Amino acid sequence: MRRIVAGALVTLLVLAGGYLYADAQDWVPGWITAAPVDVPQAPFITQEPVTVESPAGTDAVADMDPDAPRPSASEVQALAEAVRADSRTGDSTHISVVDYLDGTVYADVDASDPQVPASTTKLITVIAAVSQLGADYTTSTTVRWDAGTRTLTLVAGGDSLLAADQGHHGDVDDAEDAAQGWAGLGDLADQVLESLGDDAAGAVRVEIDDSDFPGPAWPKEWPQYAFDMGYAAPVSGLAVDAARLTDDNYAKRAADPSLHAGGLFVDVLEARGLTVEGEVTRASSPVADDAEAVEIASVESAPLAEVSRHLLSVSDNTVAEQVARVLALEMDYKATPAGEARAIRRALNQIGADIEGLELHDGAGFSDRNQISPATMTSALLAARDVPALDGLLDWLPLAGLEGTVETRYTDTSPAGYWRAKTGSLTGVTAIAGVIVTADGRPLAVSILADGMPYGQTAPKAAFDVLLDALAECGCAG
């Protein structure tokens, strides 16, 4: 079994530190180390970390060898068909394996038939959003002041990862943690105090305005257990740490993230000496319609590249849904599940992805009515390859054996270090999609989806990984 080249991956191991947690239905990650190998596989991607000055990340495609030997299509097809024939999967297993550089089809097992994709939905949400908005796109959280009523209104702009006090603004050692707490309520409070000047001497009221995100904040497609178990929070355009009530990964979430954020905003204002009276309430009408209110404070979220890295690595349902709604808003749809579905389809279509049969009811993948085919997944990966804003996509996807939801799944296996992938699991659904590099150095886009499965993930995942291990080991030049 091929192991990982130590020197090239030490940097990635360092980057893997920090706050990682698993997909709501996938493995919870743990720490691993990678041992050196006797015979190295071709390198997967560049090992440069994304910097604050270059949020798009490195262009992995530019470093791939277009002349690397191709695998045998007949051999890869046989490997894929064996996954469906495996007793641990079944006839509902559909597979697409295509050349990541030129689209050559190596395996098609009913690849065009849509299926329930679970959290692999997040992959096309990111591709759609970044293709439209750009890797350096940010959202704004603002505060408006009505001197006549002495009211401060905290206005939602789409940041679900605000810090409770000061933000770090990218000054962190671990790129995978960068999106969390990039901007903070404390930053807003400091600006408010400076702007108010002498007016800060009197009492003020605090409201929140999340009218740009009409909801429903909790998608009707999402199961109640996801909230009860801390797998997701309602999505309202405004939240501190995705509305967690403690520091635990799967902490209980605030039932109303916007009001919860408003309460924390009061705390930081009072800590700075401002007197706040009354309870935090929602503005009765959009504050932008109030001619008397003026903006006095504003902060910018993490760049979308860093948000994408975060949500793909840890499979953050709340943030994925928030990104989808921001995309809808920016594409002139309502920031609702229906609006985001239209926006994602339109964005994918514009970059040339295959959207035949694509049906979405959320942007995170909790809905069991979502329908995405393996061919749509791989075509979206190939389309993203040619979009400059998505140059960093392969860096944002977690690296098998080292990061995120695939950190522990591929320990001491051939895909470790050479398989960038997004996992997906729901009851009866197992899915994975990404890009793997063969032993000959040929990058392949892979999507494996299986729905209608018996309860449990261990068996189908093991069957999937037989194929992925074979692809990573493959010196099967055609």
Coordinates of N, CA, C and O in Angstrom, one line a residue, residues 376-463:
T376 N -23.5 15.5 -13.2 CA -23.6 16.9 -12.8 C -22.4 17.2 -11.9 O -21.8 18.3 -12.1
M377 N -22.1 16.4 -11.0 CA -21.0 16.6 -10.1 C -19.7 16.7 -10.8 O -18.9 17.7 -10.6
T378 N -19.4 15.8 -11.6 CA -18.1 15.8 -12.3 C -18.1 16.9 -13.4 O -17.0 17.5 -13.6
S379 N -19.2 17.2 -14.0 CA -19.2 18.3 -15.0 C -19.0 19.6 -14.3 O -18.4 20.5 -14.9
A380 N -19.5 19.8 -13.1 CA -19.4 21.0 -12.4 C -17.9 21.2 -12.0 O -17.3 22.3 -12.0
L381 N -17.2 20.1 -11.6 CA -15.8 20.1 -11.3 C -15.0 20.6 -12.5 O -14.1 21.4 -12.4
L382 N -15.3 20.0 -13.6 CA -14.6 20.4 -14.8 C -14.9 21.8 -15.3 O -14.0 22.5 -15.7
A383 N -16.1 22.2 -15.1 CA -16.5 23.6 -15.5 C -15.8 24.6 -14.6 O -15.3 25.6 -15.0
A384 N -15.7 24.2 -13.3 CA -15.0 25.1 -12.3 C -13.5 25.3 -12.6 O -12.9 26.3 -12.4
R385 N -12.9 24.2 -13.2 CA -11.5 24.3 -13.6 C -11.2 25.4 -14.5 O -10.1 26.0 -14.5
D386 N -12.1 25.9 -15.3 CA -11.9 26.9 -16.3 C -12.4 28.3 -15.8 O -12.5 29.2 -16.6
V387 N -12.8 28.4 -14.6 CA -13.3 29.7 -14.0 C -12.2 30.2 -13.1 O -11.8 29.6 -12.1
P388 N -11.6 31.4 -13.5 CA -10.4 31.9 -12.7 C -10.7 32.1 -11.2 O -9.9 31.8 -10.4
A389 N -11.9 32.5 -10.9 CA -12.3 32.7 -9.5 C -12.2 31.4 -8.7 O -12.1 31.4 -7.5
L390 N -12.3 30.2 -9.4 CA -12.3 28.9 -8.7 C -11.0 28.2 -8.8 O -10.9 27.0 -8.6
D391 N -9.9 29.0 -9.1 CA -8.6 28.4 -9.1 C -8.2 27.6 -7.8 O -7.5 26.7 -7.9
G392 N -8.8 28.1 -6.7 CA -8.4 27.5 -5.4 C -9.3 26.3 -5.0 O -9.1 25.8 -3.9
L393 N -10.2 25.9 -5.8 CA -11.2 24.9 -5.4 C -10.6 23.7 -4.8 O -11.1 23.2 -3.8
L394 N -9.6 23.1 -5.5 CA -9.0 21.9 -5.0 C -8.3 22.1 -3.7 O -8.2 21.1 -2.9
D395 N -7.8 23.3 -3.4 CA -7.3 23.6 -2.1 C -8.3 23.7 -1.0 O -8.1 23.4 0.2
W396 N -9.5 24.1 -1.4 CA -10.6 24.3 -0.4 C -11.2 22.9 0.0 O -11.6 22.7 1.1
L397 N -11.2 22.0 -1.0 CA -11.7 20.6 -0.6 C -10.7 19.9 0.3 O -9.5 20.0 0.1
P398 N -11.2 19.2 1.3 CA -10.3 18.6 2.3 C -9.5 17.5 1.7 O -10.0 16.8 0.8
L399 N -8.3 17.3 2.1 CA -7.4 16.3 1.6 C -7.5 15.0 2.4 O -7.3 15.0 3.6
A400 N -7.7 13.9 1.7 CA -7.8 12.6 2.3 C -6.7 12.3 3.2 O -5.5 12.4 2.9
G401 N -7.0 11.8 4.5 CA -6.0 11.5 5.4 C -5.4 12.6 6.2 O -4.7 12.4 7.2
L402 N -5.8 13.8 5.9 CA -5.2 15.0 6.6 C -6.2 16.0 7.1 O -6.0 16.7 8.1
E403 N -7.4 16.1 6.4 CA -8.2 17.3 6.7 C -9.7 16.9 6.7 O -10.2 16.0 6.0
G404 N -10.4 17.7 7.5 CA -11.9 17.7 7.5 C -12.6 16.3 7.6 O -12.2 15.4 8.3
T405 N -13.6 16.2 6.8 CA -14.4 15.0 6.9 C -13.8 13.7 6.3 O -14.3 12.6 6.3
V406 N -12.6 13.9 5.6 CA -11.9 12.7 5.1 C -10.6 12.6 5.9 O -9.7 11.9 5.4
E407 N -10.4 13.2 7.0 CA -9.2 13.2 7.7 C -8.8 11.8 8.2 O -7.7 11.3 8.1
T408 N -9.8 11.1 8.8 CA -9.5 9.8 9.4 C -9.9 8.6 8.4 O -9.5 7.5 8.6
R409 N -10.8 8.9 7.5 CA -11.3 7.9 6.6 C -10.2 7.2 5.8 O -10.4 6.0 5.5
Y410 N -9.2 7.9 5.4 CA -8.2 7.3 4.5 C -6.8 7.2 5.1 O -5.8 7.1 4.4
T411 N -6.7 7.1 6.4 CA -5.5 6.9 7.1 C -4.8 5.6 6.6 O -5.4 4.6 6.5
D412 N -3.5 5.7 6.2 CA -2.7 4.6 5.7 C -3.3 3.9 4.5 O -3.2 2.7 4.4
T413 N -4.0 4.6 3.7 CA -4.5 4.1 2.4 C -3.9 4.9 1.2 O -3.4 6.0 1.4
S414 N -4.0 4.3 0.0 CA -3.4 4.9 -1.1 C -4.1 6.3 -1.5 O -3.3 7.2 -1.9
P415 N -5.4 6.5 -1.3 CA -5.9 7.9 -1.6 C -5.4 9.0 -0.6 O -5.5 10.1 -1.0
A416 N -4.8 8.6 0.5 CA -4.4 9.6 1.5 C -3.3 10.5 0.8 O -2.3 10.1 0.3
G417 N -3.6 11.8 0.8 CA -2.7 12.8 0.2 C -3.0 13.0 -1.3 O -2.4 14.0 -1.8
Y418 N -3.8 12.2 -1.9 CA -4.0 12.3 -3.4 C -5.5 12.3 -3.8 O -5.9 12.1 -4.9
W419 N -6.4 12.6 -2.8 CA -7.8 12.6 -3.0 C -8.4 13.8 -2.3 O -8.5 13.8 -1.1
R420 N -8.9 14.7 -3.1 CA -9.6 15.9 -2.5 C -11.1 15.7 -2.7 O -11.5 15.5 -3.8
A421 N -11.8 15.6 -1.6 CA -13.2 15.1 -1.8 C -14.2 15.8 -0.8 O -13.8 16.2 0.3
K422 N -15.4 15.8 -1.2 CA -16.6 16.2 -0.3 C -17.4 15.0 -0.1 O -17.9 14.3 -1.1
T423 N -17.6 14.7 1.1 CA -18.5 13.5 1.5 C -19.9 13.9 1.6 O -20.3 15.1 1.7
G424 N -20.8 12.9 1.7 CA -22.2 13.1 1.9 C -22.9 11.9 2.5 O -22.7 10.8 2.0
S425 N -23.6 12.1 3.6 CA -24.3 11.0 4.2 C -25.7 11.5 4.8 O -25.8 12.5 5.4
L426 N -26.7 10.7 4.5 CA -28.0 10.8 5.1 C -28.5 9.4 5.4 O -27.8 8.4 4.9
T427 N -29.5 9.2 6.1 CA -30.1 7.9 6.3 C -30.4 7.3 4.9 O -31.2 7.8 4.2
G428 N -29.7 6.2 4.6 CA -29.9 5.5 3.3 C -29.2 6.1 2.2 O -29.4 5.7 1.0
V429 N -28.4 7.1 2.4 CA -27.6 7.8 1.3 C -26.2 7.9 1.7 O -25.8 8.3 2.8
T430 N -25.3 7.5 0.7 CA -23.9 7.6 0.9 C -23.4 8.2 -0.4 O -23.7 7.8 -1.5
A431 N -22.5 9.2 -0.3 CA -22.0 9.9 -1.5 C -20.6 10.5 -1.3 O -20.2 10.7 -0.1
I432 N -19.9 10.6 -2.4 CA -18.6 11.3 -2.3 C -18.3 11.8 -3.7 O -18.7 11.2 -4.7
A433 N -17.6 13.0 -3.8 CA -17.2 13.6 -5.0 C -16.0 14.4 -4.9 O -15.8 15.0 -3.8
G434 N -15.1 14.4 -5.9 CA -13.9 15.2 -5.8 C -12.9 14.8 -6.9 O -13.3 14.3 -8.0
V435 N -11.6 15.0 -6.7 CA -10.6 14.8 -7.7 C -9.5 14.0 -7.0 O -9.0 14.3 -6.0
I436 N -9.1 12.9 -7.7 CA -8.1 12.0 -7.3 C -7.0 11.9 -8.3 O -7.3 12.1 -9.5
V437 N -5.8 11.7 -7.9 CA -4.7 11.5 -8.9 C -4.2 10.1 -8.8 O -3.9 9.5 -7.8
T438 N -4.0 9.5 -10.0 CA -3.6 8.1 -10.1 C -2.1 8.1 -9.9 O -1.4 9.1 -9.8
A439 N -1.6 6.8 -9.7 CA -0.1 6.6 -9.5 C 0.7 7.2 -10.7 O 1.8 7.5 -10.6
D440 N 0.1 7.2 -11.9 CA 0.7 7.8 -13.1 C 0.6 9.3 -13.1 O 1.2 9.9 -14.1
G441 N -0.1 9.9 -12.1 CA -0.1 11.4 -12.1 C -1.3 11.9 -12.9 O -1.3 13.2 -13.2
R442 N -2.3 11.1 -13.3 CA -3.4 11.6 -14.0 C -4.6 12.0 -13.1 O -5.0 11.2 -12.3
P443 N -5.0 13.3 -13.1 CA -6.1 13.7 -12.2 C -7.5 13.2 -12.8 O -7.8 13.5 -14.0
L444 N -8.3 12.6 -12.0 CA -9.6 12.2 -12.4 C -10.7 12.8 -11.5 O -10.6 12.8 -10.3
A445 N -11.8 13.3 -12.1 CA -12.9 13.8 -11.3 C -13.8 12.6 -11.1 O -14.1 11.8 -12.0
V446 N -14.2 12.4 -9.9 CA -15.0 11.2 -9.5 C -16.2 11.6 -8.7 O -16.1 12.5 -7.8
S447 N -17.3 11.0 -9.0 CA -18.5 11.1 -8.2 C -19.2 9.8 -8.0 O -19.4 9.1 -9.0
I448 N -19.5 9.4 -6.8 CA -20.1 8.1 -6.5 C -21.3 8.4 -5.6 O -21.1 9.0 -4.5
L449 N -22.5 8.1 -6.0 CA -23.7 8.4 -5.2 C -24.5 7.1 -5.1 O -24.7 6.3 -6.1
A450 N -25.0 6.8 -3.9 CA -25.9 5.7 -3.7 C -27.0 6.1 -2.7 O -26.7 6.6 -1.6
D451 N -28.2 6.0 -3.2 CA -29.4 6.2 -2.3 C -30.2 4.9 -2.2 O -29.9 3.9 -2.8
G452 N -31.2 5.0 -1.4 CA -32.0 3.8 -1.2 C -31.3 2.6 -0.5 O -31.6 1.5 -0.7
M453 N -30.3 3.0 0.3 CA -29.4 2.0 0.9 C -30.0 1.6 2.3 O -30.8 2.4 2.9
P454 N -29.6 0.5 2.8 CA -30.0 0.1 4.2 C -29.3 1.1 5.2 O -28.4 1.8 4.8
Y455 N -29.8 1.1 6.4 CA -29.2 2.0 7.4 C -27.8 1.7 7.7 O -27.4 0.6 7.7
G456 N -27.0 2.8 7.8 CA -25.6 2.6 8.1 C -24.6 3.0 7.0 O -24.9 2.8 5.8
Q457 N -23.5 3.6 7.3 CA -22.6 4.1 6.3 C -21.3 3.3 6.1 O -20.7 3.3 5.1
T458 N -21.0 2.4 7.1 CA -19.7 1.7 7.1 C -19.6 0.9 5.8 O -18.5 0.9 5.1
A459 N -20.6 0.0 5.5 CA -20.5 -0.9 4.4 C -20.4 -0.2 3.0 O -19.4 -0.4 2.3
P460 N -21.3 0.8 2.7 CA -21.1 1.4 1.4 C -19.9 2.2 1.3 O -19.3 2.3 0.2
K461 N -19.5 2.9 2.3 CA -18.2 3.6 2.3 C -17.0 2.7 1.9 O -16.2 3.1 1.1
A462 N -17.0 1.6 2.6 CA -15.9 0.6 2.3 C -15.9 0.2 0.9 O -14.9 0.0 0.2
A463 N -17.1 -0.1 0.3 CA -17.2 -0.5 -1.1 C -16.7 0.7 -2.0 O -16.0 0.4 -3.0

